[in-house]
């Protein structure tokens, strides 16, 4: 996954949520929706991995 110019790998999507408190139109459709997503690594990230992706 690449986010704000940094690539994080390997990542897998663990879950994608749908908040029920988001605003809806009179038709019942969402007018705005923030979608929470949980990402996990398949392996542990160590110091060298953070240096490679530019993390602190």
XYZ file of C-alpha atoms in Angstrom:
56
model
C 0.000 0.000 0.000
C 1.260 3.472 -0.832
C -0.015 6.362 1.286
C 1.255 9.960 1.162
C 4.295 8.916 -0.848
C 5.364 6.055 1.441
C 4.959 2.385 0.525
C 4.056 -0.035 3.293
C 4.345 -3.716 2.395
C 3.248 -6.405 2.745
C -0.174 -5.425 4.074
C -3.530 -7.197 4.002
C -6.986 -5.784 4.663
C -8.307 -7.264 7.895
C -11.668 -5.485 7.990
C -13.685 -2.649 6.455
C -16.415 -1.085 8.558
C -19.548 0.917 7.865
C -20.470 3.376 10.621
C -24.230 3.541 11.165
C -24.131 7.077 12.581
C -23.185 8.777 9.301
C -25.552 11.429 7.860
C -28.145 10.263 5.323
C -30.429 12.003 2.831
C -34.220 11.751 2.917
C -33.863 8.755 0.573
C -31.807 6.905 3.207
C -28.596 7.008 1.195
C -25.384 8.209 2.851
C -24.415 11.791 1.980
C -21.034 11.466 3.691
C -19.290 8.351 4.927
C -15.930 7.799 6.569
C -14.967 4.175 6.035
C -12.669 2.717 8.686
C -10.247 0.112 7.378
C -7.952 -2.100 9.446
C -4.677 -3.149 7.797
C -2.313 -5.823 9.109
C 1.111 -7.045 8.118
C 1.798 -10.662 7.279
C 5.164 -10.356 9.014
C 6.598 -8.158 11.755
C 8.123 -4.835 10.730
C 11.579 -4.329 12.179
C 13.966 -1.372 12.326
C 15.309 -1.978 8.812
C 11.762 -2.054 7.398
C 10.967 1.344 9.004
C 14.208 2.802 7.638
C 13.314 1.537 4.155
C 9.872 3.203 4.180
C 11.081 6.341 5.932
C 9.247 5.881 9.225
C 10.549 7.291 12.467
